Amino acid sequence: MEKTHPLPDERGHFGLYGGVFVPETLIPAVEELRKAYEAARKNPAFRQELDTMLTDYAGRPTPLTFCKRLTTTLGGPKIYLKREDLCHTGAHKINNTIGQILLARRMGKTRIIAETGAGQHGVATATVCARFGLHCIVYMGEEDVERQHLNVLRMRLLGADVRPVSSGSRTLKDATNEAIRDWVTNVRDTFYIIGSVVGPHPYPMMVRDFHRVIGDETRRQLREMEGRSAPDAVVACVGGGSNAIGLFYAFLKDPNVQLYGVEAAGEGLNGRHAATLTQGSPGILHGAMSYLLQDEDGQVQLAHSISAGLDYPGVGPEHAWLRDTGRVHYASATDAEAIEGVKLLSKTEGIIPALETAHAIGWLPEGIRGMAHNEVVVVNCSGRGDKDMGTIAKHL
Amino acid sequence: MQRLQEKLAACIQRGDKAMGLFMTSGFPDPESTLPVLREMDRGGADFIELGMPFSDPLAEGLPIQRSSERALQAGVRMKDTFRTAAAFCAESNTPLLLMGYANPIHQYGIAAFCRDARNAGIEGFILADVPLEEHLPFAGEAAASGLGLVHLIAPNTPDERIREIDRATTAFVYAVSITGLTGSGLGAIEHVETYLKRARSMVRTHPLLAGFGIRTHEDAVRLSRHTDGFIVGSALIEKVETLWNHESKPPKTHYEEIRRFVRALKNGDKGAEEENP
Ligand SMILES: Cc1ncc(COP(=O)(O)O)c(C=O)c1O
């Protein structure tokens, strides 16, 4: 896998961000992982194994869909959707869990742990564990266990041990704390499948590499459909930032492609929200330096979003760097705008997006203002909305 | 840092094992931390680690997690921790360290933190999520303020890295006794001892102290056979937690009980009875 920009450096830094802020007990584990991944990414057999499983099992390549009625409704540029919602299990998350499970097998790890917010990463992890007959434990905040109950049922059916987390925020942040504590305790036989481009090095780099297939496919598909591989703008929602970086990565080097990451503005930026890059400041959480929602004393604040997958006070370190360099524009959409996004895409295209994805859709009417009819926008449709029907129903 | 070094050197010279005790700042409530520290001191602590509460203490087991949450809910802030530390250091020569996580210090400003820590009379600090890979900005400022930065090792730390940590640490090397969280059980004690023996043979420059999972005098004796001392945290936190949950008893007896508990940790049951103020 060649790199399109030379980051992170050897110690996992994207400029000021990233690194390995973990207890000493985890150092041998991240070191072992770093070496194993370094070897795997250069190994054609691993690449082959990964590609085969992405094709035969996950259903890649996913389509690039031109949205004729959405384009007409919004009256601006041509809008395409990259259909990660059509991946097996219903979101982009499986690209990463396939990569990590193949690595875990190579490393001889038998016990798999994961954290999950929306449950999509938990389901994607439970799925690949079932596929390979590996023991799977998923940590999930109690609040998320409630609002994403369908995914809890799916995980249990897939054989995973779902452990509700009652500490702190009772959402993704504390599920991640609990997964890290498990890892510290069972470090010798356990592989931690992190669900986004967060955590200590090498996770942000590795998870990005496993998702870059999204952008790479988009370039090829766009060339066939539009006669050019680079669109004018690319849009994705940002929780930890994995679906966004997966799509952005192929376009970072193209200065003419505008990149937009949409965070969750929750009840509004003056109220409770999860707009880390827009409103946060640099800090250290879950193994890396990045942007963080925190108070003056460096205590991490509770995030809020209607979408469990964006309800996180941190963000991947590469996004922090892309924010500071100005390469990516980070915007936000409120809970209400996300609900509008769900309705809009459902009614115009017959596609019910996940609430996370709906933030990118909800931002579009505002975000594409001023763009010309012949311009092209690609939006990452990171997941489907079945899991959110309970929440969505309350707002219809 | 000098007081801590001298204290540890004196213990080693006397052939005594140094006892370090951990208490969360703001626990059991903001007013009671200082009097609790006093009793820990009177009970025989050779040094004290004052925990800086953090919202996401990912190396802690439940007792210290609960104590941090309680302190934060009571509104304890870094400046309160410094105030408590300064008050303690003004009345006792027992060395005081701060222990916690990187983010509150990063947010405070590392240089400002080190300056205020030194002004409060603090000897140094320990950060559970700052390994060698990330320690330089912290170590640099600590050294500039004359503070120590204590590094940890774990049972799975390779030999060469233990040697490197011995070179990088200041004051002492903190041997985490188990691969696990604070407050975990020690598990198979032979494994812990084998590891501590190995660590002892690698750590040549600094004192070596064992912590995590030590609950009793017997644990302490057993683990410090191979080290220069031991550190107790969760067991003491649990003791305080239980005492303060008994609303009916007057706090005066709580303080006496803490002192007795600490004496027993150091000297066994016999020592706990001897009241020699
Ligand atoms: C469908 C979907 N999109 C996006 C996200 C947010 O994660 P990330 O920012 O890592 O893509 C999630 C997380 O659960 C998700 O389920």
XYZ file of C-alpha atoms and ligand atoms in Angstrom:
689
model
C 0.000 0.000 0.000
C 1.833 3.133 -1.124
C 1.415 6.289 0.829
C 0.044 9.493 -0.602
C 1.580 11.622 2.106
C 4.412 10.649 4.362
C 2.518 10.692 7.643
C 2.528 9.592 10.308
C 6.228 9.577 11.116
C 7.836 6.495 12.621
C 6.536 7.228 16.087
C 3.012 7.792 14.887
C 2.933 11.572 14.853
C 0.870 13.650 12.434
C 2.538 16.955 13.165
C 1.793 17.623 16.836
C -0.819 14.899 17.006
C -0.950 11.143 17.510
C 1.722 9.256 19.443
C 1.450 6.478 22.024
C 0.064 7.771 25.313
C -0.577 4.395 26.931
C 0.357 2.658 30.177
C 3.689 0.827 30.071
C 1.852 -2.526 30.099
C 0.501 -1.797 26.618
C 3.822 -0.777 25.100
C 4.871 -4.354 24.217
C 1.411 -4.886 22.682
C 1.429 -1.806 20.465
C 5.024 -2.553 19.530
C 4.097 -6.124 18.541
C 1.149 -4.785 16.557
C 3.252 -2.148 14.832
C 5.785 -4.739 13.691
C 3.133 -7.233 12.616
C 1.301 -4.590 10.602
C 4.528 -3.279 9.077
C 5.283 -6.808 7.857
C 1.721 -7.483 6.698
C 1.299 -4.310 4.681
C 4.376 -5.223 2.638
C 3.305 -8.826 2.216
C 1.504 -9.585 -1.095
C -0.113 -12.664 0.460
C -1.763 -10.511 3.148
C -2.917 -8.019 0.533
C -4.388 -10.870 -1.476
C -6.152 -12.360 1.517
C -7.587 -8.950 2.402
C -8.771 -8.191 -1.135
C -10.405 -11.583 -1.468
C -12.318 -11.224 1.754
C -13.386 -7.657 0.913
C -14.758 -8.952 -2.391
C -16.225 -12.342 -1.491
C -17.436 -11.578 1.985
C -17.955 -7.833 2.414
C -19.308 -7.250 -1.084
C -16.777 -4.780 -2.444
C -16.517 -2.803 -4.562
C -19.500 -0.846 -3.323
C -21.389 1.148 -5.994
C -21.073 4.831 -6.638
C -24.645 5.996 -7.105
C -25.616 9.146 -8.969
C -28.470 10.831 -7.066
C -30.600 12.362 -9.781
C -33.577 13.404 -7.689
C -31.484 14.643 -4.777
C -29.417 16.692 -7.223
C -32.571 18.202 -8.724
C -34.118 18.864 -5.325
C -31.052 20.711 -4.065
C -30.590 22.457 -7.416
C -26.800 22.565 -7.310
C -23.892 20.281 -8.252
C -24.193 16.640 -9.264
C -24.334 14.492 -6.163
C -22.958 10.986 -5.965
C -23.132 8.646 -3.010
C -20.395 6.158 -2.197
C -22.473 3.251 -1.008
C -20.737 1.907 2.087
C -24.237 1.203 3.408
C -24.232 -1.742 1.010
C -21.245 -3.379 2.663
C -21.973 -6.561 4.564
C -23.362 -5.585 8.014
C -24.522 -2.210 6.689
C -21.643 0.196 7.176
C -18.049 0.922 6.198
C -16.857 -0.496 9.533
C -16.333 -3.984 8.120
C -13.437 -2.852 5.881
C -11.438 -2.290 9.030
C -12.547 -5.299 11.043
C -11.634 -7.604 8.148
C -8.157 -6.073 8.000
C -7.639 -6.296 11.742
C -8.988 -9.821 12.152
C -6.661 -11.080 9.429
C -3.799 -9.432 11.268
C -4.926 -10.871 14.613
C -4.914 -14.343 13.086
C -1.414 -13.838 11.743
C -0.330 -12.769 15.220
C -1.899 -15.852 16.774
C -4.260 -13.871 19.039
C -7.306 -15.828 20.151
C -9.310 -13.338 22.161
C -10.820 -10.309 20.404
C -12.142 -7.200 22.127
C -13.795 -4.090 20.703
C -15.629 -0.956 21.785
C -18.719 0.240 20.012
C -20.985 3.284 19.958
C -23.660 2.841 17.316
C -23.029 -0.880 17.452
C -21.929 -0.954 13.802
C -18.315 -1.559 14.718
C -19.382 -4.082 17.340
C -21.486 -5.919 14.771
C -18.681 -5.784 12.202
C -16.249 -7.197 14.786
C -18.654 -9.884 16.000
C -19.228 -10.817 12.358
C -15.594 -11.437 11.458
C -15.062 -13.237 14.768
C -17.935 -15.572 13.959
C -16.487 -16.085 10.503
C -13.202 -17.259 12.019
C -14.538 -18.844 15.185
C -12.812 -16.407 17.545
C -14.027 -15.353 20.982
C -15.384 -11.793 20.863
C -16.126 -9.325 23.655
C -17.727 -5.965 22.859
C -17.863 -3.054 25.308
C -20.818 -0.738 24.798
C -22.102 2.150 26.912
C -25.406 1.495 28.657
C -27.048 4.425 26.912
C -26.036 3.022 23.536
C -27.191 -0.460 24.494
C -30.613 1.122 24.790
C -30.693 3.346 21.729
C -29.050 0.791 19.411
C -30.794 -2.240 20.790
C -31.152 -3.936 17.433
C -27.396 -4.041 17.061
C -27.046 -5.548 20.537
C -29.315 -8.362 19.427
C -27.301 -8.821 16.249
C -24.025 -9.012 18.176
C -25.430 -11.572 20.588
C -26.793 -13.657 17.728
C -23.331 -13.560 16.186
C -21.961 -15.052 19.393
C -20.370 -11.960 20.908
C -20.330 -11.220 24.607
C -21.746 -7.668 24.832
C -20.706 -5.973 28.074
C -22.683 -2.850 28.988
C -20.519 -0.073 30.464
C -22.091 1.954 33.242
C -19.215 4.308 34.094
C -18.917 7.983 33.133
C -20.747 8.991 29.977
C -22.281 5.507 29.462
C -21.471 5.990 25.763
C -18.563 5.443 23.368
C -15.920 7.282 25.424
C -16.322 5.050 28.430
C -16.794 1.922 26.325
C -13.342 2.733 24.930
C -11.902 3.205 28.453
C -13.280 -0.181 29.420
C -11.868 -1.872 26.306
C -8.437 -0.385 27.054
C -8.675 -1.613 30.661
C -9.500 -5.081 29.395
C -6.514 -4.912 27.061
C -4.185 -3.886 29.908
C -5.455 -6.825 31.959
C -5.353 -9.473 29.212
C -2.559 -8.050 27.124
C -0.845 -11.316 26.244
C -3.563 -13.127 24.288
C -5.905 -10.281 23.382
C -6.206 -8.307 20.159
C -8.044 -4.994 20.461
C -9.919 -4.171 17.245
C -10.356 -0.400 17.490
C -13.290 0.916 15.485
C -12.001 4.205 14.167
C -8.832 6.119 13.279
C -8.175 6.794 16.955
C -6.034 5.223 19.686
C -2.264 4.883 19.961
C 0.001 4.407 16.962
C -0.252 2.332 14.772
C -4.077 2.287 14.945
C -4.849 5.652 13.289
C -2.568 4.775 10.376
C -3.631 1.146 10.119
C -7.374 1.802 10.290
C -6.954 4.525 7.662
C -5.102 2.113 5.391
C -7.901 -0.444 5.736
C -10.517 2.172 4.773
C -8.664 3.904 1.955
C -10.276 1.407 -0.412
C -13.351 3.680 -0.216
C -11.578 6.595 -1.895
C -9.514 4.434 -4.232
C -12.656 2.808 -5.625
C -14.383 6.182 -5.878
C -11.615 7.524 -8.132
C -11.912 4.593 -10.508
C -15.713 4.701 -10.557
C -15.834 8.428 -11.090
C -13.465 8.156 -14.013
C -15.871 5.739 -15.674
C -19.020 7.647 -14.824
C -17.854 11.249 -15.162
C -14.723 10.944 -17.239
C -12.577 12.353 -14.460
C -11.262 10.773 -11.306
C -11.346 13.827 -9.068
C -14.642 15.406 -7.984
C -14.916 19.051 -6.945
C -15.904 18.241 -3.404
C -15.992 15.258 -1.088
C -18.169 15.085 2.036
C -18.242 12.662 4.964
C -19.467 12.619 8.533
C -16.827 12.572 11.264
C -17.111 10.697 14.532
C -13.668 9.227 15.129
C -13.088 9.922 11.463
C -12.648 6.525 9.790
C -15.198 6.723 6.984
C -14.070 10.291 6.293
C -10.357 9.542 6.080
C -11.120 6.426 4.022
C -12.744 8.587 1.373
C -10.496 11.665 1.730
C -7.210 9.830 1.550
C -7.350 9.269 -2.210
C -7.877 13.010 -2.761
C -5.528 14.634 -0.257
C -2.936 15.277 -2.937
C -5.450 16.916 -5.302
C -5.575 20.550 -4.232
C -8.621 21.166 -6.420
C -10.759 18.741 -4.470
C -12.476 20.444 -1.546
C -12.753 18.111 1.439
C -15.530 18.535 4.006
C -15.866 16.673 7.289
C -19.205 17.071 9.054
C -19.287 16.697 12.825
C -22.297 16.362 15.094
C -23.492 19.729 16.398
C -26.049 17.975 18.616
C -28.468 20.494 20.113
C -26.404 23.305 18.574
C -22.845 24.523 19.084
C -23.899 26.576 22.109
C -25.511 23.556 23.723
C -24.491 19.927 24.048
C -22.694 18.656 20.960
C -19.911 16.428 19.637
C -18.169 18.904 17.326
C -14.629 18.150 18.469
C -12.653 19.750 15.650
C -14.934 22.754 15.385
C -15.167 23.506 19.111
C -12.475 21.512 20.911
C -8.806 22.059 21.671
C -5.690 19.864 21.581
C -5.484 17.222 24.294
C -4.645 13.625 25.100
C -7.247 10.859 25.262
C -7.279 7.138 24.496
C -3.631 6.918 23.580
C -3.160 9.900 21.300
C -2.886 13.649 21.165
C -5.673 15.152 19.089
C -8.546 17.587 19.422
C -10.749 17.035 22.428
C -13.867 18.430 24.059
C -12.536 19.327 27.492
C -12.966 21.843 30.268
C -10.338 24.306 31.500
C -8.890 21.654 33.790
C -8.385 19.090 31.045
C -11.321 16.949 32.133
C -12.920 15.375 29.099
C -16.443 16.635 28.556
C -19.473 14.612 27.675
C -20.333 14.762 24.026
C -23.882 14.702 22.781
C -25.313 13.592 19.491
C -28.555 11.980 18.427
C -26.292 9.520 16.652
C -24.419 7.104 18.908
C -21.609 6.733 16.373
C -20.723 10.426 16.490
C -21.253 10.833 20.225
C -17.548 10.994 21.072
C -15.489 13.879 22.548
C -12.325 12.936 20.623
C -11.342 12.497 16.986
C -8.525 10.821 15.050
C -5.138 12.599 15.162
C -4.807 12.753 11.385
C -7.973 14.855 11.262
C -6.490 17.182 13.883
C -3.529 17.651 11.600
C -5.698 18.093 8.492
C -7.714 20.688 10.361
C -4.653 22.697 11.385
C -3.138 22.572 7.898
C -6.471 23.701 6.467
C -6.557 20.852 3.939
C -9.939 19.689 5.205
C -12.810 21.987 6.180
C -14.676 20.785 9.222
C -18.300 21.796 9.557
C -21.155 20.486 11.657
C -24.822 19.516 11.486
C -27.304 19.489 14.359
C -29.526 16.633 15.501
C -32.428 18.319 13.722
C -30.466 18.734 10.499
C -29.509 15.059 10.650
C -33.176 14.063 10.933
C -33.906 16.279 7.930
C -31.047 14.498 6.152
C -32.598 11.098 6.840
C -35.937 12.244 5.430
C -34.379 13.929 2.420
C -32.341 10.961 1.261
C -35.112 8.464 2.014
C -37.715 10.396 -0.001
C -35.561 11.471 -2.940
C -33.440 8.367 -3.476
C -35.024 5.481 -1.621
C -31.983 5.169 0.621
C -32.429 5.335 4.398
C -29.071 6.463 5.771
C -27.656 5.846 9.235
C -28.030 8.815 11.593
C -24.248 9.292 11.400
C -24.342 9.521 7.606
C -27.407 11.743 7.836
C -25.202 14.518 9.253
C -23.316 14.675 5.952
C -26.617 14.690 4.042
C -28.186 17.254 6.359
C -25.255 19.580 5.818
C -25.528 19.430 2.008
C -28.201 22.080 1.343
C -26.067 24.649 3.165
C -22.672 23.235 2.262
C -23.038 23.082 -1.517
C -24.423 26.579 -1.820
C -22.694 28.446 -4.616
C -21.481 25.345 -6.440
C -22.245 25.103 -10.171
C -24.492 22.525 -11.876
C -21.571 20.933 -13.694
C -19.583 20.412 -10.531
C -19.424 17.016 -8.852
C -19.803 16.180 -5.164
C -19.227 12.752 -3.645
C -20.841 12.026 -0.272
C -19.838 9.006 1.759
C -22.958 7.022 2.572
C -21.204 5.387 5.509
C -24.098 3.248 6.687
C -27.744 2.337 6.456
C -30.415 3.467 8.865
C -32.157 0.277 9.961
C -30.423 0.347 13.335
C -31.750 3.859 13.982
C -35.423 3.330 13.227
C -36.315 3.527 16.924
C -34.690 6.947 17.286
C -35.875 8.210 13.897
C -39.472 7.175 14.632
C -39.539 9.552 17.598
C -38.779 12.483 15.291
C -41.081 11.804 12.351
C 13.189 15.851 44.309
C 16.018 15.852 46.820
C 13.838 15.076 49.837
C 12.446 12.007 48.130
C 15.884 10.776 47.113
C 17.212 11.308 50.616
C 14.236 9.599 52.159
C 14.567 6.522 49.953
C 18.330 6.417 50.498
C 17.817 6.593 54.261
C 15.316 3.714 54.163
C 17.705 1.624 52.113
C 20.584 2.403 54.447
C 18.562 1.396 57.505
C 17.515 -1.777 55.743
C 13.870 -0.686 55.921
C 11.411 -1.034 53.109
C 9.986 2.312 52.006
C 6.204 2.607 52.094
C 4.515 4.873 49.555
C 0.792 5.575 49.923
C -1.655 6.874 47.341
C -4.648 9.086 48.005
C -6.899 10.840 45.496
C -7.049 14.599 45.856
C -10.577 15.676 46.764
C -11.424 12.279 48.219
C -13.403 11.383 50.282
C -14.374 15.050 50.027
C -12.362 18.202 49.366
C -12.050 19.165 53.057
C -11.056 15.733 54.275
C -8.130 15.024 51.944
C -5.621 17.001 53.990
C -6.521 15.438 57.349
C -6.425 12.002 55.679
C -2.936 12.754 54.358
C -1.874 13.736 57.882
C -2.958 10.374 59.236
C -1.160 8.562 56.429
C 1.914 10.525 57.394
C 1.547 9.812 61.114
C 0.871 6.169 60.384
C 4.327 5.875 58.842
C 4.194 6.748 55.124
C 7.707 7.312 53.780
C 6.252 9.237 50.882
C 2.787 10.065 49.599
C 1.343 10.108 46.109
C -1.497 12.557 45.730
C -3.736 11.500 42.846
C -4.876 14.183 40.403
C -8.407 13.127 39.475
C -9.052 12.625 35.773
C -12.283 11.934 33.927
C -10.796 8.982 32.017
C -8.395 7.093 34.291
C -7.754 4.127 32.034
C -5.157 2.349 34.191
C -7.363 2.350 37.281
C -9.585 -0.324 38.691
C -12.921 0.468 40.293
C -11.828 1.867 43.699
C -9.612 4.604 42.268
C -12.083 5.219 39.423
C -14.801 5.795 41.984
C -12.590 8.062 44.096
C -11.736 10.222 41.056
C -15.347 10.455 40.002
C -16.354 11.459 43.515
C -13.640 14.110 43.704
C -14.581 15.568 40.331
C -18.244 15.604 41.264
C -17.293 17.539 44.389
C -15.726 20.104 42.057
C -12.056 19.470 42.801
C -9.711 21.199 40.395
C -5.966 21.260 39.851
C -5.620 24.424 41.919
C -7.308 22.661 44.852
C -4.835 19.812 44.521
C -1.966 22.278 44.631
C -3.513 23.968 47.667
C -3.838 20.668 49.524
C -0.303 19.731 48.533
C 1.108 23.070 49.674
C -0.682 22.801 53.024
C 0.660 19.309 53.552
C 4.204 20.192 52.540
C 4.173 23.201 54.878
C 3.621 20.995 57.886
C 5.470 17.777 57.018
C 8.823 16.745 55.632
C 7.373 13.582 54.128
C 7.936 13.796 50.371
C 4.834 14.324 48.264
C 4.435 13.275 44.631
C 1.549 13.880 42.261
C 0.142 11.014 40.229
C -2.251 11.101 37.323
C -2.706 11.378 33.580
C -1.179 13.512 30.866
C -4.151 15.576 29.731
C -4.832 17.736 32.797
C -1.131 18.651 32.845
C -1.013 19.333 29.144
C -4.041 21.557 29.531
C -2.571 23.370 32.540
C 0.616 23.917 30.549
C 3.521 21.623 31.375
C 5.868 24.451 32.384
C 3.242 26.188 34.521
C 2.338 22.888 36.133
C 5.956 22.168 37.062
C 6.446 25.667 38.405
C 3.319 25.534 40.569
C 4.157 22.028 41.739
C 7.589 23.096 42.855
C 6.196 26.164 44.595
C 3.780 23.919 46.469
C 6.719 21.861 47.722
C 6.018 18.792 45.577
C 8.916 16.450 44.798
C 7.863 15.088 41.442
C 5.160 13.317 39.509
C 4.077 10.018 37.970
C 1.980 9.813 34.794
C 0.232 6.540 34.057
C -0.190 7.225 30.331
C 3.168 8.768 29.466
C 5.686 6.078 28.463
C 9.275 6.754 27.366
C 8.048 7.437 23.826
C 6.225 10.580 24.962
C 8.053 11.623 28.120
C 10.500 14.216 26.829
C 8.348 17.365 27.051
C 7.346 16.371 30.589
C 10.833 15.306 31.671
C 12.391 18.474 30.301
C 10.138 20.805 32.261
C 10.298 18.619 35.356
C 14.091 18.742 35.348
C 14.071 22.486 34.794
C 11.943 22.875 37.943
C 13.935 20.374 39.971
C 11.077 17.884 39.993
C 11.372 14.141 39.519
C 9.496 12.185 36.845
C 8.964 8.608 37.962
C 8.690 5.952 35.254
C 6.867 2.657 35.481
C 7.763 -0.824 34.325
C 5.395 -3.781 33.927
C 5.812 -7.574 34.015
C 5.903 -7.676 30.215
C 8.539 -4.946 29.846
C 11.589 -6.391 28.030
C 14.979 -6.382 29.794
C 16.592 -3.778 27.622
C 13.649 -1.432 28.092
C 13.784 -1.850 31.869
C 17.424 -0.742 31.729
C 16.455 2.213 29.577
C 13.710 3.180 32.024
C 16.173 2.941 34.899
C 18.323 5.463 33.064
C 15.415 7.787 32.207
C 13.558 7.813 35.515
C 14.278 10.176 38.329
C 13.837 9.279 42.000
C 12.805 5.627 41.568
C 11.460 2.949 39.227
C 7.829 2.022 39.857
C 7.343 -1.691 39.178
C 3.708 -2.383 38.354
C 3.402 -5.831 39.913
C 0.852 -7.310 37.507
C -0.370 -6.847 33.944
C -3.562 -5.212 35.076
C -5.223 -2.258 36.717
C -4.784 -0.728 40.134
C -6.785 -2.693 42.656
C -6.464 -6.024 40.800
C -5.503 -9.191 42.622
C -1.828 -10.167 42.597
C -2.583 -13.539 40.997
C 0.082 -16.222 41.180
C 2.583 -14.696 43.576
C 5.497 -16.771 42.209
C 5.117 -14.990 38.867
C 5.194 -11.618 40.549
C 8.316 -12.581 42.458
C 10.089 -13.938 39.399
C 9.380 -10.685 37.608
C 10.511 -8.522 40.505
C 13.737 -10.502 40.778
C 14.363 -9.936 37.098
C 13.562 -6.240 37.492
C 15.900 -6.011 40.484
C 18.769 -7.347 38.414
C 18.107 -4.731 35.689
C 17.428 -1.680 37.837
C 20.867 -0.735 39.108
C 20.810 3.043 39.257
C 17.589 3.860 41.104
C 15.540 2.443 43.950
C 12.859 -0.011 42.839
C 9.397 -0.018 44.384
C 6.505 -2.364 43.688
C 2.889 -1.262 43.481
C -0.596 -2.347 42.232
C -2.478 -5.102 44.026
C -0.764 -4.801 47.436
C -3.483 -4.951 50.087
C -1.849 -6.196 53.274
C 1.360 -6.160 55.268
C 1.951 -9.747 54.134
C 1.711 -8.739 50.443
C 4.067 -5.867 51.154
C 6.640 -8.040 52.895
C 6.526 -10.627 50.177
C 6.894 -8.192 47.274
C 9.448 -5.949 48.863
C 11.802 -8.876 49.455
C 12.978 -8.048 45.937
C 12.507 -4.303 45.994
C 13.353 -1.262 48.085
C 9.776 -0.740 49.053
C 6.137 -0.884 48.095
C 3.187 1.348 47.246
C -0.421 0.915 48.363
C -3.347 2.711 46.729
C -6.663 0.959 46.172
C -6.701 -0.847 49.532
C -6.358 2.462 51.347
C -8.927 4.145 49.107
C -11.369 1.344 49.884
C -10.696 1.733 53.581
C -11.472 5.451 53.418
C -14.505 4.841 51.235
C -15.958 2.365 53.721
C -15.300 4.641 56.680
C -16.895 7.681 55.087
C -19.930 5.692 54.040
C -20.628 5.070 57.733
C -22.327 8.385 58.372
C -23.163 7.419 61.945
C -19.594 7.294 63.238
C -17.785 10.536 64.061
C -14.925 11.449 61.711
C -12.463 11.461 64.618
C -12.585 7.681 64.784
C -12.242 7.528 60.989
C -8.904 9.278 61.257
C -7.741 6.982 64.011
C -8.706 4.002 61.925
C -6.786 5.279 58.927
C -3.690 5.707 61.049
C -4.082 2.193 62.438
C -4.634 0.762 58.958
C -1.483 2.443 57.681
C 0.560 1.262 60.686
C -0.630 -2.270 60.077
C 0.383 -2.067 56.444
C 3.861 -1.096 57.471
C 4.416 -3.191 60.567
C 1.781 -5.917 60.597
C -0.877 -6.335 63.276
C 1.636 -5.911 66.071
C 2.674 -2.488 64.835
C -0.902 -1.350 64.507
C -1.468 -1.571 68.242
C 1.602 0.384 69.271
C 0.604 4.001 69.711
C 3.813 5.967 69.732
C 2.941 9.485 68.635
C -22.654 4.364 9.727
C -21.601 5.052 10.497
N -21.023 6.161 9.986
C -20.077 6.833 10.653
C -19.691 6.461 11.918
C -18.681 7.302 12.636
O -17.409 6.745 12.719
P -16.232 7.264 11.827
O -16.136 8.729 11.989
O -15.036 6.550 12.369
O -16.516 6.894 10.427
C -20.252 5.316 12.504
C -19.823 4.873 13.835
O -20.379 4.063 14.497
C -21.234 4.604 11.764
O -21.824 3.522 12.300
